[in-house]
Amino acid sequence: MATQVTLKILRYDPERDKKAHFETYTVDADPLDRILDVLNTVKWYNDGSLTYRRSCAHGVCGSDAMRINGRNRLACKVLVRDVGGDTGKKIQIEPMLGFKILKDLVVDMDPFFEKYKSIKPYLINYEAAPASSERYQSQEDREIYDETTKCILCGACSGSCPPYWAGPDFVGPAAIVNAHRFIFDSRDQGGAERLNILGQGEGVFRCRTIYNCTDACPRDIPVTKAIEQIRRAMLYNR
Ligand code: FES
């Protein structure tokens, strides 16, 4: 049943505003509507200038990570009732922290993807590929890095990480998760290169084991555990 939902949204237009400010919108929504649906209602019927990223609307593309009631989440995976919008509570929506705001809820992801690229997120193998087969791997070896294959690069983990907010050069949890995916792949031979990159000042030892990243991940990746496994690989060669 439709109810009135009030959204408090951080707005910023670089051509008009000196600084970001909140604006409030009250719209009809169903408790089972997603926050993305409610943002669409605001944009389509109240204020067409509201700007946010979205694409798949099904938790796959990672475009619509934002801070909803103080937690980084995908707007397409959070229901109005999940955040109390059906009980009259205001829903506060902001861009993720630790990223420069370009406009409203859209942040500059370029530095994030530069850090991702810095850990060489691709298979490195210096031997010629087998002529008549793929590079095989046992199910047990595949399972070792299964969880870190699930990253959709939404940035929710990095944007919830205090060392990432404080240190613009920290590579961040998302890049580390993607390094883990290859470091523990039995077919890959670039592990030492990646461990060397992540062992430097802005690598894994910047992590303070706060677990915000693990809480924020919409794919339930145990991000902090992956970071810890990389540290162990570095320190104990395992
Ligand atoms: S719009 Fe693609 S993950 Fe939400």
Short mmCIF file of C-alpha atoms and ligand atoms in Angstrom, two decimals:
data_model
loop_
_atom_site.label_atom_id
_atom_site.label_comp_id
_atom_site.label_asym_id
_atom_site.label_seq_id
_atom_site.Cartn_x
_atom_site.Cartn_y
_atom_site.Cartn_z
CA MET A 1 0.00 0.00 0.00
CA ALA A 2 1.38 3.38 -0.98
CA THR A 3 2.70 5.55 1.81
CA GLN A 4 4.31 8.97 2.00
CA VAL A 5 8.08 8.76 2.08
CA THR A 6 10.37 11.69 2.85
CA LEU A 7 13.86 11.75 1.39
CA LYS A 8 16.59 14.10 2.53
CA ILE A 9 19.05 14.18 -0.36
CA LEU A 10 22.44 15.88 -0.50
CA ARG A 11 22.48 18.16 -3.55
CA TYR A 12 25.43 19.82 -5.22
CA ASP A 13 25.59 21.50 -8.60
CA PRO A 14 29.14 22.73 -9.29
CA GLU A 15 27.80 25.41 -11.65
CA ARG A 16 25.48 26.87 -9.03
CA ASP A 17 26.44 25.86 -5.51
CA LYS A 18 29.42 26.87 -3.39
CA LYS A 19 28.86 23.83 -1.21
CA ALA A 20 26.59 20.83 -0.91
CA HIS A 21 23.29 21.15 0.97
CA PHE A 22 20.33 18.92 1.77
CA GLU A 23 16.96 19.18 0.03
CA THR A 24 13.85 17.34 1.16
CA TYR A 25 11.25 15.62 -1.03
CA THR A 26 8.06 13.82 -0.02
CA VAL A 27 6.67 11.32 -2.53
CA ASP A 28 4.29 8.36 -2.62
CA ALA A 29 6.02 4.98 -2.48
CA ASP A 30 5.32 1.39 -1.56
CA PRO A 31 7.20 -0.17 1.36
CA LEU A 32 8.49 -2.74 -1.14
CA ASP A 33 9.78 -0.11 -3.57
CA ARG A 34 13.53 0.14 -3.79
CA ILE A 35 15.34 3.36 -2.97
CA LEU A 36 16.25 3.54 -6.66
CA ASP A 37 12.51 3.55 -7.51
CA VAL A 38 11.94 6.43 -5.10
CA LEU A 39 14.86 8.40 -6.54
CA ASN A 40 13.37 7.82 -9.98
CA THR A 41 10.03 9.18 -8.74
CA VAL A 42 11.75 12.32 -7.47
CA LYS A 43 13.65 12.75 -10.73
CA TRP A 44 10.74 12.04 -13.06
CA TYR A 45 7.99 13.94 -11.21
CA ASN A 46 9.59 16.44 -8.82
CA ASP A 47 13.02 17.61 -9.94
CA GLY A 48 14.54 16.46 -13.22
CA SER A 49 17.90 17.94 -12.26
CA LEU A 50 18.53 15.32 -9.56
CA THR A 51 21.58 13.36 -10.73
CA TYR A 52 22.64 9.82 -9.79
CA ARG A 53 24.12 6.80 -11.54
CA ARG A 54 22.15 3.65 -12.22
CA SER A 55 22.02 1.03 -14.93
CA CYS A 56 21.03 -2.58 -14.30
CA ALA A 57 18.71 -1.96 -11.32
CA HIS A 58 19.44 -5.51 -10.15
CA GLY A 59 22.59 -5.30 -8.05
CA VAL A 60 24.90 -6.35 -10.87
CA CYS A 61 26.53 -3.31 -12.46
CA GLY A 62 27.61 -1.54 -9.25
CA SER A 63 26.59 1.92 -10.52
CA ASP A 64 24.33 3.12 -7.72
CA ALA A 65 26.38 2.75 -4.55
CA MET A 66 25.51 5.64 -2.23
CA ARG A 67 25.27 6.43 1.46
CA ILE A 68 21.75 5.61 2.67
CA ASN A 69 21.04 6.46 6.30
CA GLY A 70 24.77 6.51 6.96
CA ARG A 71 25.65 3.18 5.31
CA ASN A 72 27.00 2.57 1.83
CA ARG A 73 24.51 0.46 -0.09
CA LEU A 74 23.21 -0.10 -3.61
CA ALA A 75 20.04 1.97 -4.08
CA CYS A 76 18.61 -0.84 -6.21
CA LYS A 77 18.96 -3.40 -3.39
CA VAL A 78 17.50 -1.46 -0.47
CA LEU A 79 13.73 -1.39 0.08
CA VAL A 80 11.86 1.56 1.55
CA ARG A 81 10.81 -0.62 4.49
CA ASP A 82 14.46 -1.72 5.10
CA VAL A 83 15.33 1.85 6.11
CA GLY A 84 12.12 2.73 7.95
CA GLY A 85 10.69 4.88 5.17
CA ASP A 86 7.30 3.19 5.64
CA THR A 87 7.18 4.27 9.29
CA GLY A 88 7.57 7.95 8.53
CA LYS A 89 11.32 8.13 9.20
CA LYS A 90 13.24 10.37 6.82
CA ILE A 91 15.61 8.53 4.52
CA GLN A 92 18.90 10.39 4.20
CA ILE A 93 20.77 9.88 0.95
CA GLU A 94 24.27 11.18 0.25
CA PRO A 95 27.14 10.39 -2.11
CA MET A 96 29.79 8.03 -0.74
CA LEU A 97 32.46 9.58 1.45
CA GLY A 98 36.06 9.56 0.26
CA PHE A 99 35.16 10.47 -3.32
CA LYS A 100 34.95 13.92 -4.90
CA ILE A 101 31.35 14.88 -5.64
CA LEU A 102 30.79 15.72 -9.30
CA LYS A 103 27.07 16.46 -9.06
CA ASP A 104 24.48 15.45 -6.45
CA LEU A 105 24.98 11.69 -5.84
CA VAL A 106 27.51 11.20 -8.64
CA VAL A 107 31.11 10.91 -7.48
CA ASP A 108 34.38 10.88 -9.38
CA MET A 109 35.32 7.20 -9.74
CA ASP A 110 38.50 7.83 -11.80
CA PRO A 111 40.96 7.65 -8.86
CA PHE A 112 39.20 4.49 -7.66
CA PHE A 113 39.69 2.79 -11.04
CA GLU A 114 43.31 3.98 -11.25
CA LYS A 115 43.96 2.20 -7.94
CA TYR A 116 42.14 -0.87 -9.23
CA LYS A 117 44.36 -0.91 -12.34
CA SER A 118 47.49 -0.47 -10.22
CA ILE A 119 47.20 -3.99 -8.76
CA LYS A 120 47.18 -5.59 -12.25
CA PRO A 121 43.66 -7.06 -12.20
CA TYR A 122 44.20 -9.63 -14.92
CA LEU A 123 45.71 -13.10 -15.25
CA ILE A 124 49.50 -13.05 -15.56
CA ASN A 125 51.10 -16.24 -16.81
CA TYR A 126 54.48 -16.23 -18.55
CA GLU A 127 54.15 -19.70 -20.05
CA ALA A 128 52.56 -20.33 -23.41
CA ALA A 129 48.95 -21.37 -23.17
CA PRO A 130 48.32 -25.08 -23.81
CA ALA A 131 47.69 -25.68 -27.50
CA SER A 132 44.56 -27.75 -27.20
CA SER A 133 43.04 -26.97 -23.84
CA GLU A 134 42.42 -24.20 -21.36
CA ARG A 135 44.58 -23.66 -18.30
CA TYR A 136 42.93 -26.17 -16.00
CA GLN A 137 42.40 -25.74 -12.29
CA SER A 138 40.97 -28.08 -9.66
CA GLN A 139 37.69 -27.24 -7.94
CA GLU A 140 39.59 -26.96 -4.65
CA ASP A 141 41.99 -24.38 -6.13
CA ARG A 142 39.08 -22.45 -7.66
CA GLU A 143 37.31 -22.30 -4.31
CA ILE A 144 40.24 -20.55 -2.63
CA TYR A 145 39.43 -17.23 -4.30
CA ASP A 146 35.75 -17.77 -5.09
CA GLU A 147 34.49 -15.03 -2.80
CA THR A 148 36.68 -12.30 -4.28
CA THR A 149 35.48 -13.05 -7.82
CA LYS A 150 32.12 -11.56 -6.81
CA CYS A 151 33.26 -7.93 -6.67
CA ILE A 152 31.21 -5.59 -8.90
CA LEU A 153 33.49 -2.55 -8.30
CA CYS A 154 30.71 -0.44 -6.83
CA GLY A 155 33.14 1.22 -4.40
CA ALA A 156 30.92 0.67 -1.34
CA CYS A 157 33.81 -0.90 0.60
CA SER A 158 36.40 1.76 -0.19
CA GLY A 159 33.87 4.53 0.43
CA SER A 160 33.18 3.21 3.93
CA CYS A 161 36.83 2.92 4.95
CA PRO A 162 38.23 5.65 7.27
CA PRO A 163 41.85 5.16 6.07
CA TYR A 164 40.53 5.61 2.51
CA TRP A 165 38.79 8.86 3.50
CA ALA A 166 41.92 10.12 5.24
CA GLY A 167 44.56 9.00 2.78
CA PRO A 168 43.84 9.79 -0.85
CA ASP A 169 46.68 7.51 -1.98
CA PHE A 170 45.59 4.40 -0.05
CA VAL A 171 44.82 1.75 -2.66
CA GLY A 172 41.67 0.78 -0.73
CA PRO A 173 39.75 -2.42 -0.04
CA ALA A 174 38.21 -2.82 -3.50
CA ALA A 175 41.60 -2.90 -5.21
CA ILE A 176 42.89 -5.33 -2.57
CA VAL A 177 39.91 -7.65 -3.09
CA ASN A 178 40.66 -7.75 -6.80
CA ALA A 179 44.34 -8.40 -6.14
CA HIS A 180 43.30 -11.33 -3.91
CA ARG A 181 41.28 -12.77 -6.78
CA PHE A 182 44.49 -13.19 -8.81
CA ILE A 183 47.13 -13.70 -6.10
CA PHE A 184 45.38 -16.88 -4.96
CA ASP A 185 44.60 -18.16 -8.45
CA SER A 186 46.78 -21.24 -9.03
CA ARG A 187 47.10 -20.37 -12.74
CA ASP A 188 48.50 -16.90 -12.11
CA GLN A 189 52.21 -16.05 -11.90
CA GLY A 190 51.93 -12.37 -10.99
CA GLY A 191 51.38 -12.84 -7.26
CA ALA A 192 54.84 -11.62 -6.26
CA GLU A 193 54.42 -8.43 -8.31
CA ARG A 194 51.08 -7.70 -6.68
CA LEU A 195 52.35 -8.49 -3.18
CA ASN A 196 55.22 -6.10 -3.80
CA ILE A 197 52.77 -3.34 -4.81
CA LEU A 198 50.50 -3.99 -1.85
CA GLY A 199 53.40 -4.21 0.59
CA GLN A 200 54.31 -0.57 0.01
CA GLY A 201 53.18 2.40 2.10
CA GLU A 202 49.75 2.80 0.53
CA GLY A 203 48.96 -0.92 0.42
CA VAL A 204 47.44 -3.48 2.77
CA PHE A 205 49.15 -2.23 5.93
CA ARG A 206 47.07 0.98 5.81
CA CYS A 207 44.06 -1.18 6.74
CA ARG A 208 43.06 -0.77 10.39
CA THR A 209 40.79 -3.86 10.46
CA ILE A 210 37.67 -1.84 11.18
CA TYR A 211 35.40 -4.20 9.17
CA ASN A 212 33.36 -1.31 7.66
CA CYS A 213 34.25 -2.69 4.24
CA THR A 214 32.89 -6.13 5.05
CA ASP A 215 29.65 -4.60 6.39
CA ALA A 216 29.25 -2.43 3.30
CA CYS A 217 29.83 -5.03 0.60
CA PRO A 218 26.55 -5.69 -1.25
CA ARG A 219 27.93 -9.03 -2.48
CA ASP A 220 28.77 -10.27 1.03
CA ILE A 221 32.46 -10.60 0.21
CA PRO A 222 34.49 -11.04 3.43
CA VAL A 223 36.69 -8.10 2.47
CA THR A 224 38.63 -7.82 5.73
CA LYS A 225 39.40 -11.55 5.63
CA ALA A 226 40.78 -11.18 2.10
CA ILE A 227 43.01 -8.31 3.24
CA GLU A 228 44.24 -10.43 6.14
CA GLN A 229 45.01 -13.37 3.83
CA ILE A 230 47.16 -11.10 1.67
CA ARG A 231 49.04 -9.81 4.70
CA ARG A 232 49.71 -13.40 5.78
CA ALA A 233 50.90 -14.31 2.31
CA MET A 234 53.29 -11.38 2.51
CA LEU A 235 54.56 -12.00 6.03
CA TYR A 236 54.54 -15.80 6.25
CA ASN A 237 54.51 -16.82 2.61
CA ARG A 238 51.17 -18.60 3.03
S1 FES B 1 21.84 -0.15 -10.80
FE1 FES B 1 23.26 -1.76 -11.21
S2 FES B 1 23.88 -2.36 -9.22
FE2 FES B 1 22.24 -1.01 -8.84
#
